[in-house]
Amino acid sequence: MRRLLLLRHGKADRHSAGGDRERPLTRRGEDDSRRMGAFLREAGMTPDLAVASNARRAKQTMELALQAFPGHVTHVIENTIYLAEADHLVDVLRQTPDKAQTLLAVGHNPGFAELAVWLAGSGDEKELGHMRSSFPTAALAILDFDTEHWAEVRRGAARLHRFVTPSALGGDADDPD
């Protein structure tokens, strides 16, 4: 089995003097990122590998979420997933080393929401509906694949194990931005 932890970056400032890539997380974005990391740790879902977009807000989200884990989690920055569309994200996913059973990916909408919907062929109908209607900042889609190789990932091949938003964990109301 393979597990994809698809995490949208936390809430970010609207503007940055350095442009869109340099937008930092807000205090709420930082809190939500830590909250999602704690959720993963408590649920026993330690990633074998974490990958984030090179945007400041995505890197910060990954770093804060990974602080929840006592050991080192190998992590990389992948420039090509910055604002990438779902078809490119699938290509990147298929290149994940098979030694990584659980992959944490941190990036952006609309690509991450589209990817989650494209991958999820089954799961709890209520959670699938929630995920399809809104993928707010710091939302997490946990997708399971019954495959031995990441290269075999296909449309509808995943089961949505869980869709978690910060508000479901006691955070502020979900923000679609």
mmCIF file of C-alpha atoms in Angstrom:
data_model
loop_
_atom_site.group_PDB
_atom_site.id
_atom_site.type_symbol
_atom_site.label_atom_id
_atom_site.label_comp_id
_atom_site.label_asym_id
_atom_site.label_seq_id
_atom_site.Cartn_x
_atom_site.Cartn_y
_atom_site.Cartn_z
ATOM 1 C CA MET A 1 0.000 0.000 0.000
ATOM 2 C CA ARG A 2 1.043 3.581 -0.705
ATOM 3 C CA ARG A 3 -0.289 6.587 1.195
ATOM 4 C CA LEU A 4 -0.324 10.166 -0.081
ATOM 5 C CA LEU A 5 -0.763 12.957 2.444
ATOM 6 C CA LEU A 6 -1.820 15.847 0.224
ATOM 7 C CA LEU A 7 -1.566 19.070 2.265
ATOM 8 C CA ARG A 8 -2.459 22.478 0.923
ATOM 9 C CA HIS A 9 -0.244 25.238 2.321
ATOM 10 C CA GLY A 10 -1.499 27.231 5.300
ATOM 11 C CA LYS A 11 -3.101 30.652 5.065
ATOM 12 C CA ALA A 12 -0.630 33.201 3.696
ATOM 13 C CA ASP A 13 -0.350 36.957 3.568
ATOM 14 C CA ARG A 14 -2.091 38.391 0.541
ATOM 15 C CA HIS A 15 0.963 40.301 -0.695
ATOM 16 C CA SER A 16 4.732 40.296 -0.416
ATOM 17 C CA ALA A 17 7.313 42.743 -1.678
ATOM 18 C CA GLY A 18 9.101 39.717 -3.151
ATOM 19 C CA GLY A 19 6.085 38.620 -5.206
ATOM 20 C CA ASP A 20 3.790 35.618 -4.932
ATOM 21 C CA ARG A 21 6.518 33.038 -4.259
ATOM 22 C CA GLU A 22 7.673 34.992 -1.209
ATOM 23 C CA ARG A 23 4.293 35.319 0.533
ATOM 24 C CA PRO A 24 4.756 34.099 4.134
ATOM 25 C CA LEU A 25 2.251 32.283 6.294
ATOM 26 C CA THR A 26 0.060 34.304 8.605
ATOM 27 C CA ARG A 27 -0.066 33.433 12.307
ATOM 28 C CA ARG A 28 -3.168 31.361 11.566
ATOM 29 C CA GLY A 29 -1.356 29.600 8.723
ATOM 30 C CA GLU A 30 1.493 28.749 11.086
ATOM 31 C CA ASP A 31 -0.909 27.438 13.754
ATOM 32 C CA ASP A 32 -2.864 25.361 11.227
ATOM 33 C CA SER A 33 0.357 23.867 9.809
ATOM 34 C CA ARG A 34 1.455 22.785 13.284
ATOM 35 C CA ARG A 35 -2.064 21.468 13.977
ATOM 36 C CA MET A 36 -2.003 19.286 10.857
ATOM 37 C CA GLY A 37 1.435 17.938 11.750
ATOM 38 C CA ALA A 38 0.217 17.060 15.254
ATOM 39 C CA PHE A 39 -2.829 15.337 13.758
ATOM 40 C CA LEU A 40 -0.616 13.210 11.514
ATOM 41 C CA ARG A 41 1.691 12.288 14.395
ATOM 42 C CA GLU A 42 -1.214 11.351 16.680
ATOM 43 C CA ALA A 43 -2.782 9.288 13.890
ATOM 44 C CA GLY A 44 0.503 7.414 13.391
ATOM 45 C CA MET A 45 0.987 8.713 9.844
ATOM 46 C CA THR A 46 4.672 9.554 9.738
ATOM 47 C CA PRO A 47 5.806 10.386 6.220
ATOM 48 C CA ASP A 48 8.830 8.603 4.791
ATOM 49 C CA LEU A 49 9.380 11.544 2.471
ATOM 50 C CA ALA A 50 8.027 15.096 2.317
ATOM 51 C CA VAL A 51 8.071 17.314 -0.741
ATOM 52 C CA ALA A 52 6.985 20.945 -1.000
ATOM 53 C CA SER A 53 6.696 23.621 -3.602
ATOM 54 C CA ASN A 54 9.446 26.227 -3.559
ATOM 55 C CA ALA A 55 6.986 28.947 -2.550
ATOM 56 C CA ARG A 56 7.777 30.332 0.903
ATOM 57 C CA ARG A 57 4.302 29.507 2.275
ATOM 58 C CA ALA A 58 4.546 25.853 1.169
ATOM 59 C CA LYS A 59 8.059 25.437 2.580
ATOM 60 C CA GLN A 60 6.942 26.980 5.889
ATOM 61 C CA THR A 61 3.887 24.701 6.016
ATOM 62 C CA MET A 62 6.037 21.621 5.469
ATOM 63 C CA GLU A 63 8.640 22.685 8.034
ATOM 64 C CA LEU A 64 6.026 23.451 10.711
ATOM 65 C CA ALA A 65 4.088 20.230 10.089
ATOM 66 C CA LEU A 66 7.276 18.150 10.249
ATOM 67 C CA GLN A 67 8.187 19.647 13.643
ATOM 68 C CA ALA A 68 5.514 17.326 15.096
ATOM 69 C CA PHE A 69 7.633 14.255 14.383
ATOM 70 C CA PRO A 70 10.381 13.310 16.814
ATOM 71 C CA GLY A 71 12.727 11.905 14.172
ATOM 72 C CA HIS A 72 14.074 13.418 10.993
ATOM 73 C CA VAL A 73 11.814 13.165 7.948
ATOM 74 C CA THR A 74 13.622 13.399 4.629
ATOM 75 C CA HIS A 75 12.262 16.388 2.775
ATOM 76 C CA VAL A 76 12.905 18.100 -0.539
ATOM 77 C CA ILE A 77 11.813 21.225 -2.347
ATOM 78 C CA GLU A 78 10.378 20.596 -5.816
ATOM 79 C CA ASN A 79 10.355 23.771 -7.915
ATOM 80 C CA THR A 80 8.044 22.357 -10.579
ATOM 81 C CA ILE A 81 5.031 21.911 -8.282
ATOM 82 C CA TYR A 82 4.664 25.651 -7.646
ATOM 83 C CA LEU A 83 1.144 26.367 -8.935
ATOM 84 C CA ALA A 84 1.314 23.195 -11.074
ATOM 85 C CA GLU A 85 -1.737 21.679 -12.696
ATOM 86 C CA ALA A 86 -2.993 18.226 -11.742
ATOM 87 C CA ASP A 87 -1.532 16.446 -14.783
ATOM 88 C CA HIS A 88 1.979 17.648 -13.923
ATOM 89 C CA LEU A 89 1.472 16.756 -10.253
ATOM 90 C CA VAL A 90 0.548 13.199 -11.289
ATOM 91 C CA ASP A 91 3.810 12.972 -13.255
ATOM 92 C CA VAL A 92 5.775 14.143 -10.198
ATOM 93 C CA LEU A 93 3.893 11.696 -7.960
ATOM 94 C CA ARG A 94 4.707 8.800 -10.293
ATOM 95 C CA GLN A 95 8.423 9.598 -9.922
ATOM 96 C CA THR A 96 8.360 9.155 -6.137
ATOM 97 C CA PRO A 97 10.906 6.550 -5.002
ATOM 98 C CA ASP A 98 9.200 3.293 -4.029
ATOM 99 C CA LYS A 99 11.111 3.165 -0.751
ATOM 100 C CA ALA A 100 8.722 5.919 0.406
ATOM 101 C CA GLN A 101 5.511 4.187 1.500
ATOM 102 C CA THR A 102 3.989 7.424 2.841
ATOM 103 C CA LEU A 103 4.515 10.692 0.986
ATOM 104 C CA LEU A 104 3.639 14.136 2.343
ATOM 105 C CA ALA A 105 3.192 16.652 -0.474
ATOM 106 C CA VAL A 106 2.658 20.362 0.257
ATOM 107 C CA GLY A 107 1.479 22.710 -2.457
ATOM 108 C CA HIS A 108 -1.199 24.911 -3.925
ATOM 109 C CA ASN A 109 -4.689 25.134 -5.307
ATOM 110 C CA PRO A 110 -6.227 24.681 -7.730
ATOM 111 C CA GLY A 111 -3.783 21.902 -8.665
ATOM 112 C CA PHE A 112 -3.862 20.074 -5.327
ATOM 113 C CA ALA A 113 -7.663 20.064 -5.133
ATOM 114 C CA GLU A 114 -7.893 18.851 -8.729
ATOM 115 C CA LEU A 115 -5.301 16.152 -8.068
ATOM 116 C CA ALA A 116 -7.155 14.897 -4.988
ATOM 117 C CA VAL A 117 -10.434 14.673 -6.896
ATOM 118 C CA TRP A 118 -8.705 13.003 -9.871
ATOM 119 C CA LEU A 119 -7.091 10.363 -7.652
ATOM 120 C CA ALA A 120 -9.967 9.600 -5.269
ATOM 121 C CA GLY A 121 -12.139 6.886 -6.773
ATOM 122 C CA SER A 122 -13.660 5.708 -3.491
ATOM 123 C CA GLY A 123 -14.080 6.594 0.154
ATOM 124 C CA ASP A 124 -16.704 7.953 2.507
ATOM 125 C CA GLU A 125 -19.232 9.797 0.327
ATOM 126 C CA LYS A 126 -19.634 12.659 2.803
ATOM 127 C CA GLU A 127 -15.884 13.273 2.990
ATOM 128 C CA LEU A 128 -15.510 12.910 -0.781
ATOM 129 C CA GLY A 129 -18.264 15.488 -1.253
ATOM 130 C CA HIS A 130 -16.650 17.853 1.241
ATOM 131 C CA MET A 131 -13.263 17.530 -0.476
ATOM 132 C CA ARG A 132 -14.775 18.045 -3.929
ATOM 133 C CA SER A 133 -16.644 21.172 -2.859
ATOM 134 C CA SER A 134 -13.853 22.905 -0.935
ATOM 135 C CA PHE A 135 -10.141 22.342 -0.330
ATOM 136 C CA PRO A 136 -9.307 25.210 2.052
ATOM 137 C CA THR A 137 -5.896 26.348 3.220
ATOM 138 C CA ALA A 138 -4.102 23.730 5.349
ATOM 139 C CA ALA A 139 -6.614 21.038 4.336
ATOM 140 C CA LEU A 140 -5.301 17.485 4.205
ATOM 141 C CA ALA A 141 -6.456 14.684 1.911
ATOM 142 C CA ILE A 142 -5.217 11.246 2.982
ATOM 143 C CA LEU A 143 -5.259 8.984 -0.062
ATOM 144 C CA ASP A 144 -4.452 5.265 -0.038
ATOM 145 C CA PHE A 145 -3.373 3.262 -3.082
ATOM 146 C CA ASP A 146 -3.355 -0.514 -3.358
ATOM 147 C CA THR A 147 -0.221 -0.603 -5.467
ATOM 148 C CA GLU A 148 3.430 -1.493 -5.026
ATOM 149 C CA HIS A 149 4.838 1.298 -7.162
ATOM 150 C CA TRP A 150 4.135 5.014 -7.280
ATOM 151 C CA ALA A 151 4.563 4.808 -11.056
ATOM 152 C CA GLU A 152 1.308 2.804 -11.189
ATOM 153 C CA VAL A 153 -0.867 5.592 -9.762
ATOM 154 C CA ARG A 154 -3.921 6.113 -11.963
ATOM 155 C CA ARG A 155 -7.097 8.191 -12.062
ATOM 156 C CA GLY A 156 -9.610 6.985 -9.489
ATOM 157 C CA ALA A 157 -7.143 4.454 -8.045
ATOM 158 C CA ALA A 158 -7.052 5.940 -4.548
ATOM 159 C CA ARG A 159 -9.393 5.513 -1.627
ATOM 160 C CA LEU A 160 -9.932 8.690 0.351
ATOM 161 C CA HIS A 161 -9.035 7.548 3.854
ATOM 162 C CA ARG A 162 -9.850 10.919 5.378
ATOM 163 C CA PHE A 163 -10.279 14.582 4.505
ATOM 164 C CA VAL A 164 -9.285 16.878 7.370
ATOM 165 C CA THR A 165 -9.554 20.647 7.628
ATOM 166 C CA PRO A 166 -8.116 22.895 10.337
ATOM 167 C CA SER A 167 -11.589 23.783 11.615
ATOM 168 C CA ALA A 168 -12.317 20.078 12.177
ATOM 169 C CA LEU A 169 -9.303 20.053 14.503
ATOM 170 C CA GLY A 170 -10.318 23.142 16.456
ATOM 171 C CA GLY A 171 -8.754 25.779 14.227
ATOM 172 C CA ASP A 172 -10.372 28.898 12.826
ATOM 173 C CA ALA A 173 -13.046 28.613 10.181
ATOM 174 C CA ASP A 174 -11.798 27.140 6.917
ATOM 175 C CA ASP A 175 -10.615 29.698 4.404
ATOM 176 C CA PRO A 176 -10.823 28.889 0.702
ATOM 177 C CA ASP A 177 -7.937 31.300 -0.106
#
